[in-house]
Amino acid sequence: MQMPDGLPTEIDLSRPSAARVYDYFLGGGHNFEIDRQLAEQIAAMTPNLPATMRAGRDFLRRAVRMLLDAGIDQFLDIGSGIPTVGNVHEVAQAANPKARVVYVDIDPVAVAHSRELLTGNDLTAVLHADLRDPEGILAEARRLDLLDFDRPLGILLAGVVHFVPDTDRPADIMAALRAAAAPGSHLVISHSTFEDQPQEMLDAQRLSARTATEITLRSCAEITGFFGDWVLVEPGVVYMELWRPDSPSEVDADAQRFGAFGGVARYDRAAD
């Protein structure tokens, strides 16, 4: 017995999925009625949320281009979600056809669609894993033998760390990922915040409790702490729209309305 679109039967369609809701807001086709219902309820409370999702994807693209310019040619994208136009491998391999990407996601739908999309692309791979198990992710990534952890790596955590509650010690998770990287590596994080947000946005974020991955909103200082002692590249941790926009005309006059900070840091210390 198969699910719609040939998906395996173990996928739970009794609850909406954060990855599929995100896919819906980005205009993707890998979502179901239960996801669309929650998405529409959230959108009714926060009409600018689709724009927020797009701002997050645009931030990730700009960050990946910056890493490519810095010489990074391999990426570990954790919380990659369901493939949409402008995914990391498309951006990276357009600039460097030899760039390697390992995608990681907890959602079986995201993993299934990613594997289908990437069939025939030998420089990409997909892992079904949980950010809360960084050692497992790193072990599986090494077994793939696609990424070289002795060389600079781009670790991408776009819109995913806020799904890790404080009780799961996200700072320790980030430290484990940083410890596995070689000097010259870069860490990219975008994360939702409660700072400068209207009450309706905070109320909408609470609807995430209806999915298996509830969102934890954090301050700019807390998000900055996830970079540890790595060196933040300019302009630091800022609202996503303000992080290296392609042109000043693209910056929203009310950048905080997107409700998320983004930043990139570099591992500059000499190897032990």
PDB file of C-alpha atoms in Angstrom:
ATOM      1  CA  MET A   1       0.000   0.000   0.000  1.00  0.00           C
ATOM      2  CA  GLN A   2       1.342   3.405  -0.992  1.00  0.00           C
ATOM      3  CA  MET A   3       0.533   6.942   0.026  1.00  0.00           C
ATOM      4  CA  PRO A   4      -0.289   9.681  -2.522  1.00  0.00           C
ATOM      5  CA  ASP A   5       2.582  10.421  -4.927  1.00  0.00           C
ATOM      6  CA  GLY A   6       4.109   7.046  -4.144  1.00  0.00           C
ATOM      7  CA  LEU A   7       5.093   8.003  -0.597  1.00  0.00           C
ATOM      8  CA  PRO A   8       5.574   5.225   1.964  1.00  0.00           C
ATOM      9  CA  THR A   9       2.721   4.273   4.274  1.00  0.00           C
ATOM     10  CA  GLU A  10       4.601   5.168   7.473  1.00  0.00           C
ATOM     11  CA  ILE A  11       4.176   8.891   6.793  1.00  0.00           C
ATOM     12  CA  ASP A  12       1.754  10.330   9.355  1.00  0.00           C
ATOM     13  CA  LEU A  13      -0.945  12.425   7.694  1.00  0.00           C
ATOM     14  CA  SER A  14      -2.943  12.828  10.905  1.00  0.00           C
ATOM     15  CA  ARG A  15      -0.864  15.888  11.862  1.00  0.00           C
ATOM     16  CA  PRO A  16       0.402  18.770   9.754  1.00  0.00           C
ATOM     17  CA  SER A  17       4.114  18.904   9.049  1.00  0.00           C
ATOM     18  CA  ALA A  18       6.214  22.046   9.493  1.00  0.00           C
ATOM     19  CA  ALA A  19       8.213  21.153   6.376  1.00  0.00           C
ATOM     20  CA  ARG A  20       5.064  20.698   4.294  1.00  0.00           C
ATOM     21  CA  VAL A  21       3.523  23.938   5.624  1.00  0.00           C
ATOM     22  CA  TYR A  22       6.745  25.694   4.654  1.00  0.00           C
ATOM     23  CA  ASP A  23       6.564  24.089   1.204  1.00  0.00           C
ATOM     24  CA  TYR A  24       3.009  25.363   0.803  1.00  0.00           C
ATOM     25  CA  PHE A  25       4.001  28.938   1.647  1.00  0.00           C
ATOM     26  CA  LEU A  26       6.819  28.770  -0.922  1.00  0.00           C
ATOM     27  CA  GLY A  27       4.410  27.640  -3.616  1.00  0.00           C
ATOM     28  CA  GLY A  28       5.540  24.014  -3.660  1.00  0.00           C
ATOM     29  CA  GLY A  29       3.392  21.009  -4.472  1.00  0.00           C
ATOM     30  CA  HIS A  30       4.557  18.578  -1.768  1.00  0.00           C
ATOM     31  CA  ASN A  31       1.887  19.196   0.871  1.00  0.00           C
ATOM     32  CA  PHE A  32      -1.481  17.780   1.872  1.00  0.00           C
ATOM     33  CA  GLU A  33      -4.854  19.152   2.899  1.00  0.00           C
ATOM     34  CA  ILE A  34      -4.060  19.005   6.611  1.00  0.00           C
ATOM     35  CA  ASP A  35      -0.941  21.106   5.987  1.00  0.00           C
ATOM     36  CA  ARG A  36      -2.822  23.616   3.846  1.00  0.00           C
ATOM     37  CA  GLN A  37      -5.504  24.051   6.485  1.00  0.00           C
ATOM     38  CA  LEU A  38      -2.944  24.982   9.124  1.00  0.00           C
ATOM     39  CA  ALA A  39      -1.074  27.197   6.672  1.00  0.00           C
ATOM     40  CA  GLU A  40      -4.240  29.128   5.830  1.00  0.00           C
ATOM     41  CA  GLN A  41      -5.073  29.548   9.503  1.00  0.00           C
ATOM     42  CA  ILE A  42      -1.604  30.927  10.182  1.00  0.00           C
ATOM     43  CA  ALA A  43      -1.761  33.171   7.114  1.00  0.00           C
ATOM     44  CA  ALA A  44      -5.101  34.587   8.247  1.00  0.00           C
ATOM     45  CA  MET A  45      -3.433  35.712  11.468  1.00  0.00           C
ATOM     46  CA  THR A  46      -0.221  36.917   9.822  1.00  0.00           C
ATOM     47  CA  PRO A  47      -0.780  37.872   6.163  1.00  0.00           C
ATOM     48  CA  ASN A  48       2.918  38.618   5.616  1.00  0.00           C
ATOM     49  CA  LEU A  49       4.040  35.084   6.546  1.00  0.00           C
ATOM     50  CA  PRO A  50       4.487  33.854   2.941  1.00  0.00           C
ATOM     51  CA  ALA A  51       6.800  36.827   2.395  1.00  0.00           C
ATOM     52  CA  THR A  52       8.650  35.840   5.564  1.00  0.00           C
ATOM     53  CA  MET A  53       9.193  32.338   4.206  1.00  0.00           C
ATOM     54  CA  ARG A  54      10.497  33.732   0.939  1.00  0.00           C
ATOM     55  CA  ALA A  55      12.794  36.124   2.826  1.00  0.00           C
ATOM     56  CA  GLY A  56      14.246  33.125   4.633  1.00  0.00           C
ATOM     57  CA  ARG A  57      14.907  31.280   1.401  1.00  0.00           C
ATOM     58  CA  ASP A  58      16.458  34.417  -0.141  1.00  0.00           C
ATOM     59  CA  PHE A  59      18.739  34.806   2.899  1.00  0.00           C
ATOM     60  CA  LEU A  60      19.915  31.224   2.466  1.00  0.00           C
ATOM     61  CA  ARG A  61      20.683  31.769  -1.219  1.00  0.00           C
ATOM     62  CA  ARG A  62      22.723  34.893  -0.460  1.00  0.00           C
ATOM     63  CA  ALA A  63      24.602  33.077   2.297  1.00  0.00           C
ATOM     64  CA  VAL A  64      25.412  30.130   0.029  1.00  0.00           C
ATOM     65  CA  ARG A  65      26.705  32.498  -2.660  1.00  0.00           C
ATOM     66  CA  MET A  66      28.883  34.217  -0.042  1.00  0.00           C
ATOM     67  CA  LEU A  67      30.310  30.841   1.039  1.00  0.00           C
ATOM     68  CA  LEU A  68      31.023  29.935  -2.583  1.00  0.00           C
ATOM     69  CA  ASP A  69      32.894  33.217  -2.998  1.00  0.00           C
ATOM     70  CA  ALA A  70      34.907  32.266   0.112  1.00  0.00           C
ATOM     71  CA  GLY A  71      35.954  29.012  -1.548  1.00  0.00           C
ATOM     72  CA  ILE A  72      33.520  26.629   0.143  1.00  0.00           C
ATOM     73  CA  ASP A  73      32.601  23.769  -2.193  1.00  0.00           C
ATOM     74  CA  GLN A  74      30.835  21.363   0.185  1.00  0.00           C
ATOM     75  CA  PHE A  75      27.704  21.891   2.257  1.00  0.00           C
ATOM     76  CA  LEU A  76      25.859  20.098   5.053  1.00  0.00           C
ATOM     77  CA  ASP A  77      22.289  21.444   4.961  1.00  0.00           C
ATOM     78  CA  ILE A  78      20.446  20.392   8.130  1.00  0.00           C
ATOM     79  CA  GLY A  79      16.704  20.956   8.175  1.00  0.00           C
ATOM     80  CA  SER A  80      16.674  21.301   4.405  1.00  0.00           C
ATOM     81  CA  GLY A  81      12.929  20.712   4.067  1.00  0.00           C
ATOM     82  CA  ILE A  82      11.147  19.813   0.855  1.00  0.00           C
ATOM     83  CA  PRO A  83      12.944  20.734  -2.386  1.00  0.00           C
ATOM     84  CA  THR A  84      11.802  23.968  -3.966  1.00  0.00           C
ATOM     85  CA  VAL A  85      13.230  26.171  -6.705  1.00  0.00           C
ATOM     86  CA  GLY A  86      16.603  27.619  -5.732  1.00  0.00           C
ATOM     87  CA  ASN A  87      17.624  24.848  -3.356  1.00  0.00           C
ATOM     88  CA  VAL A  88      21.211  24.733  -2.081  1.00  0.00           C
ATOM     89  CA  HIS A  89      22.543  22.284  -4.665  1.00  0.00           C
ATOM     90  CA  GLU A  90      21.061  24.347  -7.504  1.00  0.00           C
ATOM     91  CA  VAL A  91      22.708  27.555  -6.255  1.00  0.00           C
ATOM     92  CA  ALA A  92      26.005  25.875  -5.426  1.00  0.00           C
ATOM     93  CA  GLN A  93      26.358  23.718  -8.533  1.00  0.00           C
ATOM     94  CA  ALA A  94      25.385  26.579 -10.837  1.00  0.00           C
ATOM     95  CA  ALA A  95      28.500  28.380  -9.600  1.00  0.00           C
ATOM     96  CA  ASN A  96      30.664  25.297  -9.061  1.00  0.00           C
ATOM     97  CA  PRO A  97      29.534  22.109 -10.852  1.00  0.00           C
ATOM     98  CA  LYS A  98      31.736  20.070  -8.488  1.00  0.00           C
ATOM     99  CA  ALA A  99      30.087  21.382  -5.315  1.00  0.00           C
ATOM    100  CA  ARG A 100      28.833  18.655  -2.982  1.00  0.00           C
ATOM    101  CA  VAL A 101      25.713  18.852  -0.821  1.00  0.00           C
ATOM    102  CA  VAL A 102      24.328  16.561   1.859  1.00  0.00           C
ATOM    103  CA  TYR A 103      20.751  17.363   2.850  1.00  0.00           C
ATOM    104  CA  VAL A 104      19.375  16.340   6.247  1.00  0.00           C
ATOM    105  CA  ASP A 105      15.752  16.442   7.387  1.00  0.00           C
ATOM    106  CA  ILE A 106      13.548  14.812  10.003  1.00  0.00           C
ATOM    107  CA  ASP A 107      10.402  14.808   7.834  1.00  0.00           C
ATOM    108  CA  PRO A 108      10.005  11.591   5.784  1.00  0.00           C
ATOM    109  CA  VAL A 109       8.062  13.464   3.092  1.00  0.00           C
ATOM    110  CA  ALA A 110      10.900  15.953   2.686  1.00  0.00           C
ATOM    111  CA  VAL A 111      13.417  13.112   2.514  1.00  0.00           C
ATOM    112  CA  ALA A 112      11.373  11.089   0.009  1.00  0.00           C
ATOM    113  CA  HIS A 113      10.866  14.025  -2.338  1.00  0.00           C
ATOM    114  CA  SER A 114      14.504  15.112  -1.995  1.00  0.00           C
ATOM    115  CA  ARG A 115      15.753  11.675  -2.952  1.00  0.00           C
ATOM    116  CA  GLU A 116      13.409  11.594  -5.936  1.00  0.00           C
ATOM    117  CA  LEU A 117      14.538  15.038  -7.087  1.00  0.00           C
ATOM    118  CA  LEU A 118      18.227  14.234  -6.715  1.00  0.00           C
ATOM    119  CA  THR A 119      18.213  10.907  -8.545  1.00  0.00           C
ATOM    120  CA  GLY A 120      21.202  10.896 -10.880  1.00  0.00           C
ATOM    121  CA  ASN A 121      23.034  13.725  -9.081  1.00  0.00           C
ATOM    122  CA  ASP A 122      26.056  11.911  -7.663  1.00  0.00           C
ATOM    123  CA  LEU A 123      27.317  15.016  -5.846  1.00  0.00           C
ATOM    124  CA  THR A 124      24.287  15.187  -3.541  1.00  0.00           C
ATOM    125  CA  ALA A 125      22.774  12.911  -0.912  1.00  0.00           C
ATOM    126  CA  VAL A 126      19.883  12.983   1.556  1.00  0.00           C
ATOM    127  CA  LEU A 127      19.825  11.775   5.162  1.00  0.00           C
ATOM    128  CA  HIS A 128      16.727  11.119   7.261  1.00  0.00           C
ATOM    129  CA  ALA A 129      17.936  12.320  10.645  1.00  0.00           C
ATOM    130  CA  ASP A 130      17.161  14.575  13.604  1.00  0.00           C
ATOM    131  CA  LEU A 131      19.121  17.735  14.418  1.00  0.00           C
ATOM    132  CA  ARG A 132      18.890  16.713  18.072  1.00  0.00           C
ATOM    133  CA  ASP A 133      21.269  13.858  17.256  1.00  0.00           C
ATOM    134  CA  PRO A 134      24.280  15.714  15.826  1.00  0.00           C
ATOM    135  CA  GLU A 135      26.644  12.801  16.407  1.00  0.00           C
ATOM    136  CA  GLY A 136      24.336  10.563  14.374  1.00  0.00           C
ATOM    137  CA  ILE A 137      24.148  13.102  11.566  1.00  0.00           C
ATOM    138  CA  LEU A 138      27.919  13.470  11.469  1.00  0.00           C
ATOM    139  CA  ALA A 139      28.468   9.705  11.519  1.00  0.00           C
ATOM    140  CA  GLU A 140      26.002   9.145   8.666  1.00  0.00           C
ATOM    141  CA  ALA A 141      27.477  12.013   6.657  1.00  0.00           C
ATOM    142  CA  ARG A 142      30.959  10.541   7.035  1.00  0.00           C
ATOM    143  CA  ARG A 143      29.730   7.110   5.953  1.00  0.00           C
ATOM    144  CA  LEU A 144      28.448   8.629   2.726  1.00  0.00           C
ATOM    145  CA  ASP A 145      32.038   9.680   1.938  1.00  0.00           C
ATOM    146  CA  LEU A 146      30.710  12.674   0.023  1.00  0.00           C
ATOM    147  CA  LEU A 147      31.962  15.430   2.336  1.00  0.00           C
ATOM    148  CA  ASP A 148      35.569  15.791   3.494  1.00  0.00           C
ATOM    149  CA  PHE A 149      35.502  16.950   7.107  1.00  0.00           C
ATOM    150  CA  ASP A 150      39.216  17.715   6.970  1.00  0.00           C
ATOM    151  CA  ARG A 151      38.449  20.561   4.558  1.00  0.00           C
ATOM    152  CA  PRO A 152      36.354  23.731   5.024  1.00  0.00           C
ATOM    153  CA  LEU A 153      32.641  22.968   5.135  1.00  0.00           C
ATOM    154  CA  GLY A 154      29.493  25.065   4.961  1.00  0.00           C
ATOM    155  CA  ILE A 155      27.096  24.052   7.737  1.00  0.00           C
ATOM    156  CA  LEU A 156      23.629  25.390   6.969  1.00  0.00           C
ATOM    157  CA  LEU A 157      20.900  25.654   9.608  1.00  0.00           C
ATOM    158  CA  ALA A 158      18.294  27.819   7.931  1.00  0.00           C
ATOM    159  CA  GLY A 159      15.034  28.042   9.862  1.00  0.00           C
ATOM    160  CA  VAL A 160      15.585  24.851  11.851  1.00  0.00           C
ATOM    161  CA  VAL A 161      17.224  25.570  15.230  1.00  0.00           C
ATOM    162  CA  HIS A 162      14.025  27.228  16.459  1.00  0.00           C
ATOM    163  CA  PHE A 163      12.411  23.766  16.286  1.00  0.00           C
ATOM    164  CA  VAL A 164      14.763  22.577  19.043  1.00  0.00           C
ATOM    165  CA  PRO A 165      13.367  23.388  22.523  1.00  0.00           C
ATOM    166  CA  ASP A 166      15.635  24.570  25.310  1.00  0.00           C
ATOM    167  CA  THR A 167      15.187  21.221  27.056  1.00  0.00           C
ATOM    168  CA  ASP A 168      17.079  19.560  24.178  1.00  0.00           C
ATOM    169  CA  ARG A 169      20.091  21.832  24.771  1.00  0.00           C
ATOM    170  CA  PRO A 170      20.458  23.486  21.350  1.00  0.00           C
ATOM    171  CA  ALA A 171      23.709  25.193  22.374  1.00  0.00           C
ATOM    172  CA  ASP A 172      25.301  21.776  22.929  1.00  0.00           C
ATOM    173  CA  ILE A 173      24.028  20.616  19.533  1.00  0.00           C
ATOM    174  CA  MET A 174      25.614  23.622  17.845  1.00  0.00           C
ATOM    175  CA  ALA A 175      28.862  23.043  19.715  1.00  0.00           C
ATOM    176  CA  ALA A 176      28.988  19.429  18.497  1.00  0.00           C
ATOM    177  CA  LEU A 177      28.521  20.522  14.884  1.00  0.00           C
ATOM    178  CA  ARG A 178      31.143  23.250  15.175  1.00  0.00           C
ATOM    179  CA  ALA A 179      33.618  20.825  16.748  1.00  0.00           C
ATOM    180  CA  ALA A 180      33.406  18.536  13.714  1.00  0.00           C
ATOM    181  CA  ALA A 181      34.375  21.263  11.242  1.00  0.00           C
ATOM    182  CA  ALA A 182      37.821  22.152   9.923  1.00  0.00           C
ATOM    183  CA  PRO A 183      39.289  25.662  10.071  1.00  0.00           C
ATOM    184  CA  GLY A 184      37.896  27.802   7.276  1.00  0.00           C
ATOM    185  CA  SER A 185      34.430  26.326   7.693  1.00  0.00           C
ATOM    186  CA  HIS A 186      31.357  28.569   7.850  1.00  0.00           C
ATOM    187  CA  LEU A 187      28.139  28.287   9.846  1.00  0.00           C
ATOM    188  CA  VAL A 188      24.864  29.766   8.558  1.00  0.00           C
ATOM    189  CA  ILE A 189      21.882  30.201  10.903  1.00  0.00           C
ATOM    190  CA  SER A 190      18.488  31.847  10.515  1.00  0.00           C
ATOM    191  CA  HIS A 191      16.104  31.712  13.458  1.00  0.00           C
ATOM    192  CA  SER A 192      12.697  33.124  14.425  1.00  0.00           C
ATOM    193  CA  THR A 193      12.518  35.717  17.184  1.00  0.00           C
ATOM    194  CA  PHE A 194      10.038  37.355  19.521  1.00  0.00           C
ATOM    195  CA  GLU A 195      11.900  40.670  19.431  1.00  0.00           C
ATOM    196  CA  ASP A 196       9.979  43.574  17.891  1.00  0.00           C
ATOM    197  CA  GLN A 197       7.111  41.263  16.908  1.00  0.00           C
ATOM    198  CA  PRO A 198       3.392  42.118  17.142  1.00  0.00           C
ATOM    199  CA  GLN A 199       1.159  39.920  19.273  1.00  0.00           C
ATOM    200  CA  GLU A 200      -0.550  38.373  16.254  1.00  0.00           C
ATOM    201  CA  MET A 201       2.810  37.063  15.035  1.00  0.00           C
ATOM    202  CA  LEU A 202       3.526  35.520  18.424  1.00  0.00           C
ATOM    203  CA  ASP A 203       0.067  33.944  18.461  1.00  0.00           C
ATOM    204  CA  ALA A 204       0.605  32.490  14.992  1.00  0.00           C
ATOM    205  CA  GLN A 205       3.926  31.011  16.022  1.00  0.00           C
ATOM    206  CA  ARG A 206       2.166  29.176  18.833  1.00  0.00           C
ATOM    207  CA  LEU A 207       0.122  27.309  16.227  1.00  0.00           C
ATOM    208  CA  SER A 208       3.293  25.392  15.461  1.00  0.00           C
ATOM    209  CA  ALA A 209       2.470  23.319  18.550  1.00  0.00           C
ATOM    210  CA  ARG A 210      -0.054  21.508  16.334  1.00  0.00           C
ATOM    211  CA  THR A 211       2.838  20.053  14.329  1.00  0.00           C
ATOM    212  CA  ALA A 212       5.432  17.609  15.617  1.00  0.00           C
ATOM    213  CA  THR A 213       7.982  20.424  15.656  1.00  0.00           C
ATOM    214  CA  GLU A 214       6.936  23.352  17.824  1.00  0.00           C
ATOM    215  CA  ILE A 215       8.818  26.634  17.379  1.00  0.00           C
ATOM    216  CA  THR A 216      10.824  28.229  20.197  1.00  0.00           C
ATOM    217  CA  LEU A 217      11.293  31.957  19.646  1.00  0.00           C
ATOM    218  CA  ARG A 218      14.626  33.371  20.849  1.00  0.00           C
ATOM    219  CA  SER A 219      16.383  36.712  21.249  1.00  0.00           C
ATOM    220  CA  CYS A 220      19.133  38.019  19.010  1.00  0.00           C
ATOM    221  CA  ALA A 221      21.618  37.426  21.840  1.00  0.00           C
ATOM    222  CA  GLU A 222      20.549  33.791  22.203  1.00  0.00           C
ATOM    223  CA  ILE A 223      20.794  33.207  18.454  1.00  0.00           C
ATOM    224  CA  THR A 224      24.216  34.855  18.326  1.00  0.00           C
ATOM    225  CA  GLY A 225      25.365  32.472  21.046  1.00  0.00           C
ATOM    226  CA  PHE A 226      24.822  29.506  18.717  1.00  0.00           C
ATOM    227  CA  PHE A 227      27.829  30.650  16.674  1.00  0.00           C
ATOM    228  CA  GLY A 228      30.089  30.084  19.681  1.00  0.00           C
ATOM    229  CA  ASP A 229      33.573  31.552  19.299  1.00  0.00           C
ATOM    230  CA  TRP A 230      33.478  31.536  15.499  1.00  0.00           C
ATOM    231  CA  VAL A 231      33.996  34.937  13.876  1.00  0.00           C
ATOM    232  CA  LEU A 232      30.830  36.604  12.621  1.00  0.00           C
ATOM    233  CA  VAL A 233      31.141  37.994   9.109  1.00  0.00           C
ATOM    234  CA  GLU A 234      29.702  41.415   8.388  1.00  0.00           C
ATOM    235  CA  PRO A 235      27.047  42.588   9.108  1.00  0.00           C
ATOM    236  CA  GLY A 236      26.746  40.113  11.995  1.00  0.00           C
ATOM    237  CA  VAL A 237      23.428  38.723  13.211  1.00  0.00           C
ATOM    238  CA  VAL A 238      20.705  40.965  11.809  1.00  0.00           C
ATOM    239  CA  TYR A 239      17.166  40.716  10.509  1.00  0.00           C
ATOM    240  CA  MET A 240      17.346  38.470   7.449  1.00  0.00           C
ATOM    241  CA  GLU A 241      16.435  41.189   4.984  1.00  0.00           C
ATOM    242  CA  LEU A 242      19.404  43.245   6.193  1.00  0.00           C
ATOM    243  CA  TRP A 243      22.003  40.518   5.700  1.00  0.00           C
ATOM    244  CA  ARG A 244      23.938  41.442   2.550  1.00  0.00           C
ATOM    245  CA  PRO A 245      20.972  42.327   0.308  1.00  0.00           C
ATOM    246  CA  ASP A 246      21.628  42.093  -3.411  1.00  0.00           C
ATOM    247  CA  SER A 247      20.741  45.779  -3.698  1.00  0.00           C
ATOM    248  CA  PRO A 248      19.555  48.504  -1.287  1.00  0.00           C
ATOM    249  CA  SER A 249      16.258  48.695  -3.168  1.00  0.00           C
ATOM    250  CA  GLU A 250      15.454  45.134  -2.102  1.00  0.00           C
ATOM    251  CA  VAL A 251      15.573  45.930   1.620  1.00  0.00           C
ATOM    252  CA  ASP A 252      12.135  46.145   3.198  1.00  0.00           C
ATOM    253  CA  ALA A 253      11.577  49.382   5.102  1.00  0.00           C
ATOM    254  CA  ASP A 254      10.219  47.288   7.984  1.00  0.00           C
ATOM    255  CA  ALA A 255      12.744  44.437   7.991  1.00  0.00           C
ATOM    256  CA  GLN A 256      11.819  43.279  11.490  1.00  0.00           C
ATOM    257  CA  ARG A 257       8.344  42.328  10.294  1.00  0.00           C
ATOM    258  CA  PHE A 258       9.793  39.100   8.916  1.00  0.00           C
ATOM    259  CA  GLY A 259      10.438  37.981  12.490  1.00  0.00           C
ATOM    260  CA  ALA A 260      13.788  36.244  12.071  1.00  0.00           C
ATOM    261  CA  PHE A 261      17.487  36.947  12.422  1.00  0.00           C
ATOM    262  CA  GLY A 262      20.212  35.568  10.181  1.00  0.00           C
ATOM    263  CA  GLY A 263      23.966  35.429  10.337  1.00  0.00           C
ATOM    264  CA  VAL A 264      27.107  33.697   9.118  1.00  0.00           C
ATOM    265  CA  ALA A 265      30.272  32.925  11.077  1.00  0.00           C
ATOM    266  CA  ARG A 266      33.698  31.583  10.092  1.00  0.00           C
ATOM    267  CA  TYR A 267      36.008  29.208  11.964  1.00  0.00           C
ATOM    268  CA  ASP A 268      39.307  31.092  11.983  1.00  0.00           C
ATOM    269  CA  ARG A 269      41.236  29.288  14.695  1.00  0.00           C
ATOM    270  CA  ALA A 270      44.223  27.169  13.739  1.00  0.00           C
ATOM    271  CA  ALA A 271      43.705  23.425  13.933  1.00  0.00           C
ATOM    272  CA  ASP A 272      44.874  21.755  17.121  1.00  0.00           C
TER     273      ASP A 272
END
